mmCIF file of C-alpha atoms and ligand atoms in Angstrom:
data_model
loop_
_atom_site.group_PDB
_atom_site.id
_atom_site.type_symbol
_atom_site.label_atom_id
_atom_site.label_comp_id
_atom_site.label_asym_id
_atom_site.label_seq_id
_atom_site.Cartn_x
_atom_site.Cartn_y
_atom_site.Cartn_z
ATOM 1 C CA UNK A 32 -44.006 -43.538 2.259
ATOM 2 C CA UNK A 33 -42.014 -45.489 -0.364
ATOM 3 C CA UNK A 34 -41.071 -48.742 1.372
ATOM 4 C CA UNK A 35 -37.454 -48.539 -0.330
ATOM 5 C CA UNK A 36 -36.500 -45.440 1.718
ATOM 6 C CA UNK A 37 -34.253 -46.526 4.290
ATOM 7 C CA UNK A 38 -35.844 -45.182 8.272
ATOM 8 C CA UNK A 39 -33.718 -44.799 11.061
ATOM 9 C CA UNK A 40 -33.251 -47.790 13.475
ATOM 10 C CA UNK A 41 -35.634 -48.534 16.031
ATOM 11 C CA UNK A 42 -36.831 -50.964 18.476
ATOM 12 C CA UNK A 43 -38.325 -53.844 17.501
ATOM 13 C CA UNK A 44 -39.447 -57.114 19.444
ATOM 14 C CA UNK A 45 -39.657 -57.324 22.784
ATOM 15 C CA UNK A 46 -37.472 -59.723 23.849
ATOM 16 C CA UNK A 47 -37.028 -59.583 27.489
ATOM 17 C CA UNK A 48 -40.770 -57.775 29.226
ATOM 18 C CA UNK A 49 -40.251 -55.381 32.297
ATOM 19 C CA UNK A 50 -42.108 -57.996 34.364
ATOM 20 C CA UNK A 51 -39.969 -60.469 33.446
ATOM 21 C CA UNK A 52 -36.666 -58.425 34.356
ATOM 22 C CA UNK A 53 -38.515 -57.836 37.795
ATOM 23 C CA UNK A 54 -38.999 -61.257 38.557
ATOM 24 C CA UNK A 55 -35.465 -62.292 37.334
ATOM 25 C CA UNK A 56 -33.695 -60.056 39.539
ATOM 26 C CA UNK A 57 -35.797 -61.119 42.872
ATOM 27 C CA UNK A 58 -34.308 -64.446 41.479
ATOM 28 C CA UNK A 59 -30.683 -63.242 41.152
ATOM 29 C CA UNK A 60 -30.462 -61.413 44.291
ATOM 30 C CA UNK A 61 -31.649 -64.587 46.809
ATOM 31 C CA UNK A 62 -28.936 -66.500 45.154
ATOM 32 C CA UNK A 63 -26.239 -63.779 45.297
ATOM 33 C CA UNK A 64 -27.737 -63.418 49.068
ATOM 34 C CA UNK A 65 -26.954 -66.549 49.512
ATOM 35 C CA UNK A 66 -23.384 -66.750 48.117
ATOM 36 C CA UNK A 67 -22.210 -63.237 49.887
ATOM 37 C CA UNK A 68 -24.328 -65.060 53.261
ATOM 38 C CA UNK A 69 -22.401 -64.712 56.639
ATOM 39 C CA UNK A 70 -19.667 -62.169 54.931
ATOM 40 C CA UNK A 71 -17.649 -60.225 57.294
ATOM 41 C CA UNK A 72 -17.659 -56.653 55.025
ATOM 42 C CA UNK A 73 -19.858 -55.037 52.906
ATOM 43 C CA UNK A 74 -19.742 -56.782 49.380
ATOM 44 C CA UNK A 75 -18.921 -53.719 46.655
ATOM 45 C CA UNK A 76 -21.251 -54.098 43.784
ATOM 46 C CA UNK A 77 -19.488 -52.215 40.712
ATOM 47 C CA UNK A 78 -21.490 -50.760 37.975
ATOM 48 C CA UNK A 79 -20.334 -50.581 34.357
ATOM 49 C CA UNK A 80 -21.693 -47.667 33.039
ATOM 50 C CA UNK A 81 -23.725 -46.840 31.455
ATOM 51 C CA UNK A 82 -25.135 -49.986 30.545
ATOM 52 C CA UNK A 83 -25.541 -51.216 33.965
ATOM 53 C CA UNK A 84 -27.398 -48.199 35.510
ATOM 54 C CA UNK A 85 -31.096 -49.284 35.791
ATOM 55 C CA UNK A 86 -29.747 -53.301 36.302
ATOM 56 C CA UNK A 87 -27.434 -51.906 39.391
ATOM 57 C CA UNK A 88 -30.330 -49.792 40.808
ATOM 58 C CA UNK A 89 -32.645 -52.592 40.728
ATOM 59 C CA UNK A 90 -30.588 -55.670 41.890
ATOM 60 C CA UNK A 91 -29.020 -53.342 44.846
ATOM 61 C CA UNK A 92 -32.646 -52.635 46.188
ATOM 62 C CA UNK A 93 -33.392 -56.438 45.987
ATOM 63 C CA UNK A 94 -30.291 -57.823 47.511
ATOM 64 C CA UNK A 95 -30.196 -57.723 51.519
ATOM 65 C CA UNK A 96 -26.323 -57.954 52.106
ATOM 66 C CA UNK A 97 -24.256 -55.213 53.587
ATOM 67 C CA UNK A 98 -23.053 -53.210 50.412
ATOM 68 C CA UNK A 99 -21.475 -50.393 48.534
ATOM 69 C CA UNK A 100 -21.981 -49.181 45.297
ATOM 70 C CA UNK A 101 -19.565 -47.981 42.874
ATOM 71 C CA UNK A 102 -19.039 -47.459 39.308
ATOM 72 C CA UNK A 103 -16.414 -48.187 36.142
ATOM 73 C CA UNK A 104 -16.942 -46.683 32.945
ATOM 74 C CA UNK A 105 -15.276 -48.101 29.967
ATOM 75 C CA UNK A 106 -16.329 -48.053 25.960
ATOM 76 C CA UNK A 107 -16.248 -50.518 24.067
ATOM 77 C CA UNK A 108 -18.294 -49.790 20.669
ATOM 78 C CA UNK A 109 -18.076 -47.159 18.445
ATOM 79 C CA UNK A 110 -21.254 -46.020 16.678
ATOM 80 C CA UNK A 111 -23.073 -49.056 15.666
ATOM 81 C CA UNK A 112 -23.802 -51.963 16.336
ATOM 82 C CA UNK A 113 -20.193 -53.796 16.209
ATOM 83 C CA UNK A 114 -17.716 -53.699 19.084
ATOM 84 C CA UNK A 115 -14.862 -51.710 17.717
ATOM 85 C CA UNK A 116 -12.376 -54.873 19.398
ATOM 86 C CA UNK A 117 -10.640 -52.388 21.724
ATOM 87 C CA UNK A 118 -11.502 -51.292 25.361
ATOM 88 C CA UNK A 119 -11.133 -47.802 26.862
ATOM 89 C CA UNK A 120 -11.127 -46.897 30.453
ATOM 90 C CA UNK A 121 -13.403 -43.443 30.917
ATOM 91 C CA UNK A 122 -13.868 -43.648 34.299
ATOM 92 C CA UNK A 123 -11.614 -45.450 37.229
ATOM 93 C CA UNK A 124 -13.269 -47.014 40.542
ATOM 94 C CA UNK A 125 -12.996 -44.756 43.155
ATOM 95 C CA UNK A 126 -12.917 -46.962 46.366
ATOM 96 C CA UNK A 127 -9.933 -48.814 47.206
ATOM 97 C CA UNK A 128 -10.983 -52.442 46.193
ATOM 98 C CA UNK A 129 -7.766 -53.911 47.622
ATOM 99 C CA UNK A 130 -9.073 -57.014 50.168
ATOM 100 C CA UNK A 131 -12.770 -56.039 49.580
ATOM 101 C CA UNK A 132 -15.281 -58.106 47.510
ATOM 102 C CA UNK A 133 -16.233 -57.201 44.636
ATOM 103 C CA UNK A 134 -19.357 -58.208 42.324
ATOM 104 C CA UNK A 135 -19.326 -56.949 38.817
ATOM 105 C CA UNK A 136 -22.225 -56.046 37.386
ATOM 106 C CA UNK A 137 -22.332 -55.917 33.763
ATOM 107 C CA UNK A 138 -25.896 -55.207 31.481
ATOM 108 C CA UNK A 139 -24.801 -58.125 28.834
ATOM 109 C CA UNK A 140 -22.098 -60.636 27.962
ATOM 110 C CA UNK A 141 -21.432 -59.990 23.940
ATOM 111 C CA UNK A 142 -17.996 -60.914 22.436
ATOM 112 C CA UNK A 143 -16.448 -60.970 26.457
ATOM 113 C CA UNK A 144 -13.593 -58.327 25.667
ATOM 114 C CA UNK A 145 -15.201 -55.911 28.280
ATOM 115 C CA UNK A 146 -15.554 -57.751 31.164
ATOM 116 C CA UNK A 147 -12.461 -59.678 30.320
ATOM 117 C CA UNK A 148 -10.572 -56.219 30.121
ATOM 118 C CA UNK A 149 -12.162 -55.296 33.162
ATOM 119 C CA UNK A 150 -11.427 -58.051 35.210
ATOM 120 C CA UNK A 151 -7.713 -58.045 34.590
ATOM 121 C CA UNK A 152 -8.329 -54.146 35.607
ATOM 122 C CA UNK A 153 -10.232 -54.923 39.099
ATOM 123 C CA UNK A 154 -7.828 -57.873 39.521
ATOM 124 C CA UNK A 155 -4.401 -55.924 39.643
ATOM 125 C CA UNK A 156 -6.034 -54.125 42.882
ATOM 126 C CA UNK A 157 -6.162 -57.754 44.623
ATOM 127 C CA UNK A 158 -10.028 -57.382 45.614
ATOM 128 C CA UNK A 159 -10.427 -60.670 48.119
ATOM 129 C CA UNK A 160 -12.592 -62.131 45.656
ATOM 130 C CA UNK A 161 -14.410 -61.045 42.058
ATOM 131 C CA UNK A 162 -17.595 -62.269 40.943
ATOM 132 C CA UNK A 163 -19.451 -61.320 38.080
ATOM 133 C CA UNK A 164 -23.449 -60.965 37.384
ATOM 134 C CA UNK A 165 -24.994 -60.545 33.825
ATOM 135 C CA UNK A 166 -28.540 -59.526 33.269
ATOM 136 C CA UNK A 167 -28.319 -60.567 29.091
ATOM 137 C CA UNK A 168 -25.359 -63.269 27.530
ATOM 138 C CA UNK A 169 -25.211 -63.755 24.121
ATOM 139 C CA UNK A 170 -23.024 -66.562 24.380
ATOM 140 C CA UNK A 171 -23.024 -67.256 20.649
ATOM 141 C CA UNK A 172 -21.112 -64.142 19.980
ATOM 142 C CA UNK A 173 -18.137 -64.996 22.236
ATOM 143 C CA UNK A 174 -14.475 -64.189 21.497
ATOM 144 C CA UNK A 175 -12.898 -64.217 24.867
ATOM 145 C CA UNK A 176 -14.239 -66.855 27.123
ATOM 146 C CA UNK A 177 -15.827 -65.410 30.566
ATOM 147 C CA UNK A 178 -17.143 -66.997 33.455
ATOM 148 C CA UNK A 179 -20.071 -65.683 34.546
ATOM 149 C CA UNK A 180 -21.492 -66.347 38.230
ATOM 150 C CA UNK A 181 -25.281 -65.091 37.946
ATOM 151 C CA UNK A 182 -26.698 -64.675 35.004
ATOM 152 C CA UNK A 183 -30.554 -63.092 34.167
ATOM 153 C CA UNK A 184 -31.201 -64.623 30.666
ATOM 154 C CA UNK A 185 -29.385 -65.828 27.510
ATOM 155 C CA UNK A 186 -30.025 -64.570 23.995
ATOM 156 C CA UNK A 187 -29.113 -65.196 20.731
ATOM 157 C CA UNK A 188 -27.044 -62.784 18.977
ATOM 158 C CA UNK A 189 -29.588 -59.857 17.811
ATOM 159 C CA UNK A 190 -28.084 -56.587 19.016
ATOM 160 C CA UNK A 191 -30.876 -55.379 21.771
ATOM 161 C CA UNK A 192 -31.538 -51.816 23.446
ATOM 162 C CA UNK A 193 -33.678 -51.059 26.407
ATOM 163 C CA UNK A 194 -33.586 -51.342 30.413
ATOM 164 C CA UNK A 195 -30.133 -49.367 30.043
ATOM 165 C CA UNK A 196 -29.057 -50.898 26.746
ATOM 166 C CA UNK A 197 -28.185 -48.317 24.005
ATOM 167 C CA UNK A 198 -27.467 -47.931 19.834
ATOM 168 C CA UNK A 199 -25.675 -44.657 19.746
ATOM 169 C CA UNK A 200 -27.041 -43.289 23.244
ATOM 170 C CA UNK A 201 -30.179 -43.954 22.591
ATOM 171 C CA UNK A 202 -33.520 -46.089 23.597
ATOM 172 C CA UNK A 203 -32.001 -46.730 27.250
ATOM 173 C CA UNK A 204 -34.762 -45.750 29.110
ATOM 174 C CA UNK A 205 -37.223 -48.019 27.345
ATOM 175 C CA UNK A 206 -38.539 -50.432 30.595
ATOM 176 C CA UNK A 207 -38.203 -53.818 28.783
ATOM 177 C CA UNK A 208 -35.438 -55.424 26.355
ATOM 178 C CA UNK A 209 -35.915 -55.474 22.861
ATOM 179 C CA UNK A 210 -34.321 -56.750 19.516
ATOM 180 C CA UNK A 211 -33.396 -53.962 17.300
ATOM 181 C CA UNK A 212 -35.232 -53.441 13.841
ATOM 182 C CA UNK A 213 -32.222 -51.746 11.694
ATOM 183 C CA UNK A 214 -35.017 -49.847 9.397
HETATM 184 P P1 IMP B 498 -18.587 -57.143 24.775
HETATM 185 O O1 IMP B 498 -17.281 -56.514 25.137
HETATM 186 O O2 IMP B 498 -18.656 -57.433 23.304
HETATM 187 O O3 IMP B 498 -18.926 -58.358 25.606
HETATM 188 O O4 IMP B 498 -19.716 -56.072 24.965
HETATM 189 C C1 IMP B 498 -19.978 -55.553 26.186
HETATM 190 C C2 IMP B 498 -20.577 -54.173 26.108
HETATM 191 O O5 IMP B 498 -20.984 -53.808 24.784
HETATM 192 C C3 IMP B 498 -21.812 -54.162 26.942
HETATM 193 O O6 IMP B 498 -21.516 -53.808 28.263
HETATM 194 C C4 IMP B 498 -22.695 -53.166 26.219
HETATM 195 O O7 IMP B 498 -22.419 -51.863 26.684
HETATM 196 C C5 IMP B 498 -22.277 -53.281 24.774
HETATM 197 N N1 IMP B 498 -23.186 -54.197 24.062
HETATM 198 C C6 IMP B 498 -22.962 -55.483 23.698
HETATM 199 N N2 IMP B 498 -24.023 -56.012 23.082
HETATM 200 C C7 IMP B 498 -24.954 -55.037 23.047
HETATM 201 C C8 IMP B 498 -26.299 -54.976 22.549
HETATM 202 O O8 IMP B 498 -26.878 -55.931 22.012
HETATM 203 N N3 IMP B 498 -26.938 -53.781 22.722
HETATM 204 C C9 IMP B 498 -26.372 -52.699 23.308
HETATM 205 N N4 IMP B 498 -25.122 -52.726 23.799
HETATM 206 C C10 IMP B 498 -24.422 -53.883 23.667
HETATM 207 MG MG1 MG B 499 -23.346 -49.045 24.596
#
């Protein structure tokens, strides 16, 4: 093949293995155990789709609280790899969150417009509290700042795919995390 012809993106280095996500969340989910211990209702873990899917399934199985699950969908990138700057709501909660407590759980941290859009969302239904766990940050890439209570593992600011993460839809089912090679 001539080497100048562009290929189509694909995944690259593996950044974050399987195993290692596996281990992380057992991690995660003793400290969120221990946070949430003693609580008086179920704590309502909220997935952001899609992004989230495979992290929510996971952590929810490991965690030994009372809990529901439900899910938000938003968008936040166009096609590519840059965050188009604006967030769009595809898909409301459907419990009432009002009084309940809620625990966000978001695939990665990038720029923080997301999750900061989203938390001024969950907020205006006056949840009793809102936390927030992170599998991925890429703190370097920050434009809003976020506070993040449990966090899996910080990168630097390659754009990744895998365990749920997408470019364009694709390369979510892919077990581990890796950096994308743009061809
Ligand atoms: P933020 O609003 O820039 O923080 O980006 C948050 C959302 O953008 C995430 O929930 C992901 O869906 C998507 N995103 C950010 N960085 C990446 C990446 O490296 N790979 C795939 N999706 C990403
Ligand atoms: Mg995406």
């Amino acid at each position: 093949m001539d080497p100048t012809e562009a290929r189509d993106p694909s995944p690259g280095r593996l950044l974050v293995s399987a195993g290692q996500i596996a281990v992380r969340i057992g991690e995660l989910a003793a400290e969120i155990d221990a946070a949430y211990a003693g609580i008086d209702a179920p704590v309502v873990l909220l997935c952001v789709l899609k992004g989230s899917l495979f992290f929510t399934a996971d952590l929810a199985r490991a965690l030994t609280i009372p809990l529901e699950i439900d899910a938000i969908a938003v968008r936040s990138y166009g096609a590519g790899t840059e965050p188009s700057g604006t967030v769009q709501l595809l898909k409301d909660v459907t419990t009432p969150l009002g009084g309940r407590h809620v625990l966000m759980v978001e695939d990665v941290i990038d720029t923080g417009l997301t999750t900061s859009f989203l938390h001024e969302h969950v907020a205006r239904h006056r949840p009793a509290s809102l936390r927030l766990v992170a599998l991925l940050d890429k703190p370097g890439r920050r434009r809003r700042e976020v506070r993040i209570d449990f966090r899996g593992f910080v990168l630097g600011g390659d754009f990744v795919v895998g365990y749920g993460l997408d470019l364009d839809e694709r390369f979510r089912n892919l077990p581990g995390v890796h950096a994308l090679d743009p061809g």
